[in-house]
Coordinates of C-alpha atoms and ligand atoms in Angstrom, one line a residue:
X1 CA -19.5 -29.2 32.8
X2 CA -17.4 -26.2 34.0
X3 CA -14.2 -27.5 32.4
X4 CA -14.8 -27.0 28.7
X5 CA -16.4 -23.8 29.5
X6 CA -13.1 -22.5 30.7
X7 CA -11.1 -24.0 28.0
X8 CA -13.1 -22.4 25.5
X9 CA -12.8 -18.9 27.1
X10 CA -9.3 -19.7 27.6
X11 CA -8.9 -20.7 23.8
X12 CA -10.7 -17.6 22.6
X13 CA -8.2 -14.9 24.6
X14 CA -5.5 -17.0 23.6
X15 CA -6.5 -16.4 20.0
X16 CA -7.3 -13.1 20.3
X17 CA -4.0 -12.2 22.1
X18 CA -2.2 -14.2 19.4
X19 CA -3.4 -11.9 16.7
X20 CA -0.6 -9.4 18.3
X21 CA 2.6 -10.1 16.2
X22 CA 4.3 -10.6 19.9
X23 CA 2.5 -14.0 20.7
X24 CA 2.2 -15.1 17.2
X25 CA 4.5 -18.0 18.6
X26 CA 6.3 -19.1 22.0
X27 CA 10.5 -18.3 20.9
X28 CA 12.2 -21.4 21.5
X29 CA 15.6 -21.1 22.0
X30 CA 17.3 -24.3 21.6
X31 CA 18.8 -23.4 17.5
X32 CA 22.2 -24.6 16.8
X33 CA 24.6 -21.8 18.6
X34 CA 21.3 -20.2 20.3
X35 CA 23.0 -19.0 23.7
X36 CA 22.0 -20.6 26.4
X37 CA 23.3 -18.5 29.6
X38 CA 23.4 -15.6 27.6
X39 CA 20.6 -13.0 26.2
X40 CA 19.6 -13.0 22.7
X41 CA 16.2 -11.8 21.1
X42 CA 13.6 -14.5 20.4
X43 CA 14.4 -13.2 16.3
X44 CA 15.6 -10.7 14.5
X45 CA 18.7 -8.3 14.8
X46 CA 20.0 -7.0 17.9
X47 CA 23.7 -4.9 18.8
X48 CA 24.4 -2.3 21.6
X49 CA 22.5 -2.9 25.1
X50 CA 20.6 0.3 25.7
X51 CA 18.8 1.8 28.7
X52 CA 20.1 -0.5 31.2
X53 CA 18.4 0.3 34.5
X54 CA 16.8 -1.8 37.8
X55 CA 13.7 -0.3 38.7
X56 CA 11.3 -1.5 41.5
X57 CA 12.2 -5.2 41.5
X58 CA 13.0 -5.3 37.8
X59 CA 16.0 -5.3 35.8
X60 CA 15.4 -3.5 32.0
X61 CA 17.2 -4.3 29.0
X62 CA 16.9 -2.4 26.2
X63 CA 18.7 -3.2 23.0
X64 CA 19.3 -1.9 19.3
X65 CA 17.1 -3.5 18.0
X66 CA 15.1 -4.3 14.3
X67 CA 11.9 -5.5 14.4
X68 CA 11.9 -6.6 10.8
X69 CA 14.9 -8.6 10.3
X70 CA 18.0 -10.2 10.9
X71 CA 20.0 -7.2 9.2
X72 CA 20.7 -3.8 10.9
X73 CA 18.0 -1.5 9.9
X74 CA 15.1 0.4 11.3
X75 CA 16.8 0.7 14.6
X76 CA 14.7 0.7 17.5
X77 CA 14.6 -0.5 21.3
X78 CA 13.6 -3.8 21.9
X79 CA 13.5 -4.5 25.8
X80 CA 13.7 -7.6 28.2
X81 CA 13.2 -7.9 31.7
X82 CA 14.8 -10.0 35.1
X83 CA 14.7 -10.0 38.1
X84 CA 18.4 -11.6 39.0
X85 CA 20.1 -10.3 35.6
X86 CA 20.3 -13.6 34.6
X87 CA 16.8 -14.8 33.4
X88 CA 15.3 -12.5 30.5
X89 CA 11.9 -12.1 29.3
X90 CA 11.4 -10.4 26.0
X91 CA 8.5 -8.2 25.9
X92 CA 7.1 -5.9 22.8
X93 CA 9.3 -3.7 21.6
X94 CA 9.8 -0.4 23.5
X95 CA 10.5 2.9 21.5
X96 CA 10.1 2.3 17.4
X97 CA 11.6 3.8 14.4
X98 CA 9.1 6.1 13.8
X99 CA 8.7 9.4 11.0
X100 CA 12.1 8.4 9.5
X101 CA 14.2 8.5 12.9
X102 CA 16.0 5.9 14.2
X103 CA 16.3 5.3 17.4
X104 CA 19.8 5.0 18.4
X105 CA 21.8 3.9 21.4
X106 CA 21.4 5.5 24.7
X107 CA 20.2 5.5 28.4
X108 CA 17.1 5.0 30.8
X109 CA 17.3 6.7 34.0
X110 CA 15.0 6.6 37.2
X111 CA 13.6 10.2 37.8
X112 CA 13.3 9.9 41.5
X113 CA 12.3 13.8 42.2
X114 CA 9.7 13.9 38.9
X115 CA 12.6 16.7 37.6
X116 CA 10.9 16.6 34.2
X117 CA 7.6 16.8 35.2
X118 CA 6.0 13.5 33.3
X119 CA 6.0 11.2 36.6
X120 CA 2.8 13.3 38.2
X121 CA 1.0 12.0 39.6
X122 CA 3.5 9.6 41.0
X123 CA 6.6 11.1 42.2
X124 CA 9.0 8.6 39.8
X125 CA 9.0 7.1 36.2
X126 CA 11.6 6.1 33.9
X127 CA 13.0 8.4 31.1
X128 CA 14.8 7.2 28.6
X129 CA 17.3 9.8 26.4
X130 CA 18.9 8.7 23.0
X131 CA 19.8 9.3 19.9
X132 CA 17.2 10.3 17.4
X133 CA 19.3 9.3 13.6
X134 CA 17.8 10.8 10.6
X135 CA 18.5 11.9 6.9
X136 CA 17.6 15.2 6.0
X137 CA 18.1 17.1 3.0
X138 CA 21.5 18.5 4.5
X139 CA 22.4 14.9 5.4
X140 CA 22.6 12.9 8.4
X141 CA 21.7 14.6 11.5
X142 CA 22.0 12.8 15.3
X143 CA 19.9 15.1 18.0
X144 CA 19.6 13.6 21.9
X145 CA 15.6 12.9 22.5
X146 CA 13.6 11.9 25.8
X147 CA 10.4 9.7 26.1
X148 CA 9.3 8.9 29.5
X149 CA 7.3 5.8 30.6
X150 CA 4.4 5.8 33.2
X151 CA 3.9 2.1 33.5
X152 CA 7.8 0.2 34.5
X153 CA 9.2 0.5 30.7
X154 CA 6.0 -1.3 29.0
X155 CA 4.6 2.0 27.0
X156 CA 7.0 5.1 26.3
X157 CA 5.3 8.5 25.2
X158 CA 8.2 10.9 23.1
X159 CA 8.6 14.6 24.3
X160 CA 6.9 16.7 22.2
X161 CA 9.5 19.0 21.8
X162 CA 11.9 16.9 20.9
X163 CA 14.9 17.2 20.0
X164 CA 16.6 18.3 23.6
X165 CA 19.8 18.8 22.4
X166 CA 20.8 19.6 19.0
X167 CA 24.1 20.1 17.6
X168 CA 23.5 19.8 13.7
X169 CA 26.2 17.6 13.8
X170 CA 26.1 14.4 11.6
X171 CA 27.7 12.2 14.5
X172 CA 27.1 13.0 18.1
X173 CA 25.5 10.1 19.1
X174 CA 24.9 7.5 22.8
X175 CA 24.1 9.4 25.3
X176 CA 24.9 8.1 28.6
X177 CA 23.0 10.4 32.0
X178 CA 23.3 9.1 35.6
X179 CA 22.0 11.4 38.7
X180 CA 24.7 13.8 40.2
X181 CA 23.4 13.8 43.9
X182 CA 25.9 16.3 45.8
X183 CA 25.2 19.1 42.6
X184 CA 21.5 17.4 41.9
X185 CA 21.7 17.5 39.0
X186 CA 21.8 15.3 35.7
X187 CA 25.1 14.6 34.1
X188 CA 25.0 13.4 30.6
X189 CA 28.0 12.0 28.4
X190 CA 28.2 11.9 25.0
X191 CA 30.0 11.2 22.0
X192 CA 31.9 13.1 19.3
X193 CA 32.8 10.3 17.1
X194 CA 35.2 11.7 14.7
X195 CA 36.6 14.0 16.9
X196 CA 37.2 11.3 19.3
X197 CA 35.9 13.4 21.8
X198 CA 33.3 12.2 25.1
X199 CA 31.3 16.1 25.6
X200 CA 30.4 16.5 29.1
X201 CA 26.7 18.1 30.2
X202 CA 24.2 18.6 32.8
X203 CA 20.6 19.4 33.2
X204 CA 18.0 20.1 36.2
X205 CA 14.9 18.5 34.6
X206 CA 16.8 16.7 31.2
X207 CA 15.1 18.8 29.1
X208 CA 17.7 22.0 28.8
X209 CA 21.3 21.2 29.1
X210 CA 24.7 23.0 29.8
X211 CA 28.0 22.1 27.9
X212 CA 30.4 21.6 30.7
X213 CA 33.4 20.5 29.2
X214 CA 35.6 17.9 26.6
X215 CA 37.2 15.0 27.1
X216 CA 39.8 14.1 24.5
X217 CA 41.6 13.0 21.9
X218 CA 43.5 10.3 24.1
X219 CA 44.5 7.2 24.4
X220 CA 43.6 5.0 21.0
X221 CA 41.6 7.1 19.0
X222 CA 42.3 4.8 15.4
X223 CA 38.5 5.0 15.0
X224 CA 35.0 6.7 16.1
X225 CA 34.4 6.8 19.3
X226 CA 31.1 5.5 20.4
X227 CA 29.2 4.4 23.4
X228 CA 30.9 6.5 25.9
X229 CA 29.8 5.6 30.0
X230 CA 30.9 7.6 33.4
X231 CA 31.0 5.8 36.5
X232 CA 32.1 5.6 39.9
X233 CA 33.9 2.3 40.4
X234 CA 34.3 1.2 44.5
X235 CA 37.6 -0.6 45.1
X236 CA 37.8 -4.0 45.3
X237 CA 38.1 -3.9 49.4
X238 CA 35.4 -1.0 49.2
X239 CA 37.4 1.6 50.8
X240 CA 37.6 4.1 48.3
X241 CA 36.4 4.8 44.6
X242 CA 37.7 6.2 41.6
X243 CA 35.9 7.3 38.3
X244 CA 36.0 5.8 35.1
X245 CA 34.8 6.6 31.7
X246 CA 34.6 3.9 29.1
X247 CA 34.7 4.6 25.1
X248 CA 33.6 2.5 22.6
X249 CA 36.1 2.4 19.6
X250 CA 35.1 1.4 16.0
X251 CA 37.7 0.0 13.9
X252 CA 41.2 0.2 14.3
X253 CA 40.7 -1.7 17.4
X254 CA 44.0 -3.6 18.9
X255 CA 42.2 -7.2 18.2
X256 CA 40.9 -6.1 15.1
X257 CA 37.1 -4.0 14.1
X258 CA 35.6 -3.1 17.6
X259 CA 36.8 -2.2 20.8
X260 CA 36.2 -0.4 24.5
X261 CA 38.9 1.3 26.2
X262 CA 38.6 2.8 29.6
X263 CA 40.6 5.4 31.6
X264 CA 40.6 6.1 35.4
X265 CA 40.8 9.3 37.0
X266 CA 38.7 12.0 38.4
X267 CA 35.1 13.5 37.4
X268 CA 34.9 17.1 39.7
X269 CA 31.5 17.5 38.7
X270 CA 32.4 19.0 35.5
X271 CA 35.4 17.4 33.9
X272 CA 37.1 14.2 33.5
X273 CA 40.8 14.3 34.2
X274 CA 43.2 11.0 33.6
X275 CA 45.3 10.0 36.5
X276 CA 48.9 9.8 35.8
X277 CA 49.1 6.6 37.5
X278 CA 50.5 3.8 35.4
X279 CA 47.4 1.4 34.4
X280 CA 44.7 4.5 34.0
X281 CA 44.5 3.4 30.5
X282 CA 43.8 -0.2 29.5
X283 CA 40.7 -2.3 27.9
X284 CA 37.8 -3.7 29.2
X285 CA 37.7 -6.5 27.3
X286 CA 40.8 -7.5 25.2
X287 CA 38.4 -9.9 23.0
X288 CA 37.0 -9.4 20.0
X289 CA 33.7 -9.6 20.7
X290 CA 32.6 -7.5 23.6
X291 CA 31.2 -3.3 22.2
X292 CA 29.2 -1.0 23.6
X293 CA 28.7 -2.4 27.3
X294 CA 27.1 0.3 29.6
X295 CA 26.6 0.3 33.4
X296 CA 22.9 -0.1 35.3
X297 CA 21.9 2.9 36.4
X298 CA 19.6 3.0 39.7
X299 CA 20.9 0.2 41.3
X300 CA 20.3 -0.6 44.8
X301 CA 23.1 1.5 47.4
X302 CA 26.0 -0.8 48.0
X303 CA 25.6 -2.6 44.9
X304 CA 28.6 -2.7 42.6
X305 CA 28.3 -1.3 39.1
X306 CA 27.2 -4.0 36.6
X307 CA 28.3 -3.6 33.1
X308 CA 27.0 -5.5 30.0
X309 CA 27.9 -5.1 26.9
X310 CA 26.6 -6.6 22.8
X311 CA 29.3 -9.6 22.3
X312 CA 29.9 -9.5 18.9
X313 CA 32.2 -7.3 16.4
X314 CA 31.1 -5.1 13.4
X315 CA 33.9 -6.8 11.3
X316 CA 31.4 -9.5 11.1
X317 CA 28.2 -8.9 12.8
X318 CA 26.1 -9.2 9.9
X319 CA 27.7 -12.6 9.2
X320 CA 26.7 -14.1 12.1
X321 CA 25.7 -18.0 11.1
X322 CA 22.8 -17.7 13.9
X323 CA 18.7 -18.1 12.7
X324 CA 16.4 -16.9 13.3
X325 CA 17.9 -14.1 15.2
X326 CA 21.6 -12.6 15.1
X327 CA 23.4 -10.8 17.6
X328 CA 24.0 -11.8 21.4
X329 CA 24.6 -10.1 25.3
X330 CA 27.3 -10.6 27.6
X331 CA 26.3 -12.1 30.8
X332 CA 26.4 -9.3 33.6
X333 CA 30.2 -8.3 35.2
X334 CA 30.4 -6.5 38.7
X335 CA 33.3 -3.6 38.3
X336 CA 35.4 -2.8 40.6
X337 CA 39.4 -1.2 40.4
X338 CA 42.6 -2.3 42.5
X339 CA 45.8 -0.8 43.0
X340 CA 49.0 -3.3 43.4
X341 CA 52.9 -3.4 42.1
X342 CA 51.7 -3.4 38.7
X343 CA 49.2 -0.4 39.2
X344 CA 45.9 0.7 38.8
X345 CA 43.5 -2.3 37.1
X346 CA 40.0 -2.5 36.5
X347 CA 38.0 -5.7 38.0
X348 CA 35.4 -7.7 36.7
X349 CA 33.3 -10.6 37.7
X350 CA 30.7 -12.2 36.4
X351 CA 27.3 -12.8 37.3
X352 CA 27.0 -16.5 37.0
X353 CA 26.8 -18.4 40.0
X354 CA 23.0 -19.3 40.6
X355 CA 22.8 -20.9 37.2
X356 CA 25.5 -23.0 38.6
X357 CA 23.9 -27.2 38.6
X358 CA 26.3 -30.5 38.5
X359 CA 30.1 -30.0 39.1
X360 CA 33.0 -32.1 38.9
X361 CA 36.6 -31.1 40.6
X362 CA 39.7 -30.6 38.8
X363 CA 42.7 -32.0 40.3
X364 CA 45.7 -31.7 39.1
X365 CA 45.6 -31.5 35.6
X366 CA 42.8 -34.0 35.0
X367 CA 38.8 -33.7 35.8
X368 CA 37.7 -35.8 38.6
X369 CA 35.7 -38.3 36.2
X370 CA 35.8 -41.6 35.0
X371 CA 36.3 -42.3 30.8
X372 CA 33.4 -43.8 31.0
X373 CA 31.0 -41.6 33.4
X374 CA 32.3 -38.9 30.2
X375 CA 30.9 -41.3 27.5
X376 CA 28.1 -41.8 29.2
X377 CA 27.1 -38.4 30.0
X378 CA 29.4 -36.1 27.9
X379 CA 30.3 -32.4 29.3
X380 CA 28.2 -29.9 27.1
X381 CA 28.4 -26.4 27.1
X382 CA 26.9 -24.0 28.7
X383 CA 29.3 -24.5 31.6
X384 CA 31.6 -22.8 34.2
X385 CA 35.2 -23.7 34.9
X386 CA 37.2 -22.3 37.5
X387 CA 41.1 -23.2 38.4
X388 CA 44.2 -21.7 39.2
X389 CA 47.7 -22.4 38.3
X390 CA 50.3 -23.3 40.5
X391 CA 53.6 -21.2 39.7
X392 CA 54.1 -22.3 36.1
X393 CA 56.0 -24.9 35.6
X394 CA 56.1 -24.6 31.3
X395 CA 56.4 -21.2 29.5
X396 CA 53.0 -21.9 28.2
X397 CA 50.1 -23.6 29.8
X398 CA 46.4 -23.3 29.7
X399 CA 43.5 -24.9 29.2
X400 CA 42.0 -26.4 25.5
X401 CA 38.3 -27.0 24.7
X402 CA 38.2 -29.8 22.1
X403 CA 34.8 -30.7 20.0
X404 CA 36.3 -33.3 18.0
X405 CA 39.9 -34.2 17.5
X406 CA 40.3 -31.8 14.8
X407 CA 38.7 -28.8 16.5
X408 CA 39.1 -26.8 20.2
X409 CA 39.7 -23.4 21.3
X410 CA 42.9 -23.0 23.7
X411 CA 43.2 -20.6 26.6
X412 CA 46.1 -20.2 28.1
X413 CA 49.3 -18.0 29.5
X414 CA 52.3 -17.5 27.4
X415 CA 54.8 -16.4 30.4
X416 CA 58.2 -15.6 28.1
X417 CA 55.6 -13.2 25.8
X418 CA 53.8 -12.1 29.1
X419 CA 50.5 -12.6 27.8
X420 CA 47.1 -13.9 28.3
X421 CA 45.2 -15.6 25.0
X422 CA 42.8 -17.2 23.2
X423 CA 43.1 -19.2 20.2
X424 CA 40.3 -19.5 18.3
X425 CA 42.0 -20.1 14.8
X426 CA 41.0 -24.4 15.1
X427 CA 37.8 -23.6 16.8
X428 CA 35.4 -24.6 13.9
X429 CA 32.6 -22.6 11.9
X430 CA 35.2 -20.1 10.6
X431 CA 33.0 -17.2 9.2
X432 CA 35.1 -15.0 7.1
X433 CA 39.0 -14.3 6.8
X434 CA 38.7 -11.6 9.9
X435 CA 37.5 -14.7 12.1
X436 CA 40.1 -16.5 12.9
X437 CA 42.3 -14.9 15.5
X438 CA 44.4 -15.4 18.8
X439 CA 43.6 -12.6 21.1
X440 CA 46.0 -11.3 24.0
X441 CA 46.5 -9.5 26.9
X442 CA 49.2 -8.3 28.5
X443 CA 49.6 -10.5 31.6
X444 CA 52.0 -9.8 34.8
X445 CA 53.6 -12.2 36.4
X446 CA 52.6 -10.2 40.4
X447 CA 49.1 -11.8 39.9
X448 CA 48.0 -15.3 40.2
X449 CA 47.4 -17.2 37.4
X450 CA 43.7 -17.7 37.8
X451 CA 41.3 -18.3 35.1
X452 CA 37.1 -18.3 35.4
X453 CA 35.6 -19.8 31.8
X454 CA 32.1 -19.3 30.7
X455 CA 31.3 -21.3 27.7
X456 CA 28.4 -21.1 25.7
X457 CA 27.3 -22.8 22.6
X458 CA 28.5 -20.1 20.4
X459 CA 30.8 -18.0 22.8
X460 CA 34.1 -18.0 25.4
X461 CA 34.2 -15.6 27.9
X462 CA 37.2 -15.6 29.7
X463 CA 38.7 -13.8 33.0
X464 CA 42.0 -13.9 33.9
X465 CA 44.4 -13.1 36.8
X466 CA 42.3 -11.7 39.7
X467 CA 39.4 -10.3 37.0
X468 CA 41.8 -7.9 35.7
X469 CA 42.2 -9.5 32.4
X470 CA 38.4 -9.9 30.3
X471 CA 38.5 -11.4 27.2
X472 CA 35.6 -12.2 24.6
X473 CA 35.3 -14.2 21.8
X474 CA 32.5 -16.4 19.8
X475 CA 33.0 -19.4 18.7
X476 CA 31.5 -21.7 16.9
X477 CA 32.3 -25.5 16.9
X478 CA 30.0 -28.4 15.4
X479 CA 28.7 -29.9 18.9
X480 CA 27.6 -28.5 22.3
X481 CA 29.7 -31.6 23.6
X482 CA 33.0 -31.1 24.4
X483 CA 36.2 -32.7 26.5
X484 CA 38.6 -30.5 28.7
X485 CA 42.5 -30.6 28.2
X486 CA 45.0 -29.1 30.7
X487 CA 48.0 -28.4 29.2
X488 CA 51.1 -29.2 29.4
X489 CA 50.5 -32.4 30.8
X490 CA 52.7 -31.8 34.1
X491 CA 50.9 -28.3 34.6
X492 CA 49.2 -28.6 38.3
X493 CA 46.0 -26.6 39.1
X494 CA 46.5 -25.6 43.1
X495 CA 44.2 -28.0 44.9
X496 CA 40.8 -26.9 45.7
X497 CA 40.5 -24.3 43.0
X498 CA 39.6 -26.3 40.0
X499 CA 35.9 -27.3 39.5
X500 CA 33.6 -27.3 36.4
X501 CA 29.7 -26.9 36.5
X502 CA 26.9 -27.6 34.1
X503 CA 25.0 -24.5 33.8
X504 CA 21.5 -24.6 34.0
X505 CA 19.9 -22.4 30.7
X506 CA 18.4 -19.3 31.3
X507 CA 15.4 -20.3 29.4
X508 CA 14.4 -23.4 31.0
X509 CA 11.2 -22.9 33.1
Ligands
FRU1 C1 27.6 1.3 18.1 C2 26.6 2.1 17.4 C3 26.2 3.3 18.1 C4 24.9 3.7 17.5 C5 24.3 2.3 17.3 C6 23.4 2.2 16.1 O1 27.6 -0.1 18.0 O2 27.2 2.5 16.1 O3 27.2 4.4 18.1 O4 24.1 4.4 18.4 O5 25.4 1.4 17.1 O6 22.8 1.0 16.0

């Protein structure tokens, strides 16, 4: 008798709670090219991550995000949470368009000492500060804004004297604040687009704020500058640390449309200074498909930075052949910086091992399976492939990804042009006449010749040479099913380093 008591009870919340939009239906997320290791809303549009931030036990994504379609408009943050920055949960979205402002790109941080006074009574809460965009009779007008949240992220309450800092500027946009414990106070970067300029400031309580200084025009400055991100970067052996501060760059990027540059040097407190040392300039990702990452702020002490960033390029974005949602996320990368013969070099590697399931070596240059054991159960992406290459024994050698016989993507090193590429120019699902490309990066030949893959079913993210070299690309071929090629044939991988795993999707229960 009890039983279809409960069910009806059951029934009735679940139709009550379905009359929210959010639980109209359970997402799936198994479309053609739906990412299956990476994050991507349920539907709808999505580009820069935003107020990335771990707080107590939970990892926050927030993302540029419209609620009302797959075509960038009505900006506001949608949010996801995790708990190993892997597996994401969508939830309602966080901070909406609202009276005619957007709500642009920016950060979340954890006020620890209730600085702003919205955490009483508890002593912490999060607080979000970003770009409010609007168009006003003198035209468009970006202002920095903060809304605070009582309850982990789930509700967020706007200051009501917004805006806090406003510049009556069109573009000054993305602000990026992280905790300055030795002056205690916040530190906020931000971006002067056309001016190619990151403006440094700081703030007791991030409500009034204090110009402190420029940085720029330098390095590539062929288009705005957007997204900018300070951060303290340990060395790879974690003896030292150096600062870095990451620009976004949109267009007139090296690969083409979008692109993120970095420089390494010194923050004092109040100004960013380049080091002179060769490498303080390079890319973070030397793909075309890889804007706007940002850093977690409040991560627990030890931990290495962990940047993520929106994989996809606004050459194209809105072109996207995805349904019913467009736009994707990077998996997670820990940063950290080396110095060797060849200079100073960023580091990054990627977060990826627990998803890791069934493997198979690679010896030589052949994977450790039978013809038939492949027919029988074919290799489909997502997966992970690790190897390294003995001393090269061919000018070029690599690695090719092949769909059909027609169609692969080929990764490899080009020693006599001394780079690192991808080709995606026979990949398949060619979008527009911007698509098809072959990216590089300058490789040296003082570093091994290691690669780490992560494929998806619509994406290539590749590492290169110690984690110095990141590159990012979509793809898009007709199957998840694919077979391996190691080129030349004669190339040898060393023994022990090559293996390939089946990843297991992040949205399987
Ligand atoms: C970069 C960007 C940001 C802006 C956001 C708007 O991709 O243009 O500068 O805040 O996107 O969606």
């Amino acid at each position: 008798m009890a039983k279809p008591r409960i069910r009806k009870v059951v029934c009735i919340t679940a139709l009550a709670l379905c009359a929210l939009p959010i639980c109209a239906q359970t997402p799936t997320y198994n479309q053609p090219y739906r990412p299956q290791v990476h994050f991507s809303p349920a539907e709808n549009w999505t580009n820069d991550p935003n107020g990335l931030v771990y707080f107590q036990g939970e990892y926050h994504l927030f993302f540029q995000y419209n609620p009302f379609g797959d075509q960038w408009g009505h900006m506001s943050w949608g949010h996801a949470v995790s708990t190993d920055l892997l597996h994401w949960q969508e939830l309602p979205v966080a901070i909406p368009e609202k009276d005619g402002i957007m709500i642009f790109t920016g950060s979340v941080v954890v006020d620890h000492e209730n600085t702003t006074g919205f955490c009483a009574p508890k002593n912490d809460c999060l607080v979000a500060i970003y770009t409010g965009h609007s168009q006003t009779p003198q035209g468009t007008l970006q202002t920095q804004n903060i809304a605070f949240s009582l309850d982990n992220g789930r509700t967020w309450t706007r200051y009501r004297a917004n805006p806090v800092l406003d510049l009556h500027l069109a573009g000054f946009r993305d602000p990026s604040v992280s905790w300055d414990p030795t002056a205690r106070h916040w530190i906020m970067a931000v971006s002067l687009p056309k001016e190619h300029k990151v403006r440094f400031y700081s703030s007791p309580n991030l409500k009034e704020w204090t110009q402190l200084s420029d940085f720029g025009p330098a390095g590539d400055t062929d288009g705005d500058w957007e997204c900018p991100d300070l951060l303290s970067i340990p060395s790879t052996n974690g003896k030292s640390s150096i600062w870095a501060l990451k620009v976004g760059l949109n267009p007139g990027a090296p690969q083409g449309g979008s692109g993120e540059q970095y420089f390494l040097g010194n923050f004092d407190g109040k100004s960013f200074t380049q080091s002179s040392e060769p490498g303080s300039h390079g890319w973070t990702n030397y793909g075309k498909d890889d804007y706007c990452a940002i850093s977690f702020n409040g991560l627990p002490k030890g931990q290495k930075p962990v940047l993520l960033g929106w994989m996809s390029n606004w050459q194209y974005a809105s072109k996207l052949p995805t349904s019913p949602w467009r736009g994707q996320m990077s998996v997670p990368r820990r940063l950290s910086f080396a110095k060797d013969s060849t200079g100073l070099t960023l580091r990054q590697e990627p977060i990826i091992v627990p998803l890791r399931g069934r493997s198979i070596a690679i010896s030589g240059s052949s994977l450790d399976i039978s013809d038939k054991q492949q027919d029988e159960h074919p290799i489909r992406t997502p997966v992970e492939i690790r190897l390294r290459f003995e001393h090269p024994a061919a000018e070029v050698f690599g690695v090719k990804l092949y769909s059909d016989k027609q169609h692969w993507t080929e990764i490899g090193f080009d020693t006599s042009k001394k780079e690192f590429y991808i080709d995606r120019t026979r990949s398949g699902g060619q979008i527009i006449p911007d698509f098809p490309i072959r990216t590089t990066a300058p490789m040296t030949t003082d570093r091994p010749y290691d690669l780490t893959l992560i494929v998806d079913r619509s994406s290539l993210e590749a590492y290169a040479q110690d984690g110095t070299i990141a590159m990012t690309n979509l793809i898009y071929p007709s199957s998840p099913n694919f077979t391996i090629q190691i080129f030349p044939k004669d190339a040898r991988t060393l023994n022990g380093t090559g293996r390939l795993w089946e990843l297991k999707s992040i949205w399987e229960k």
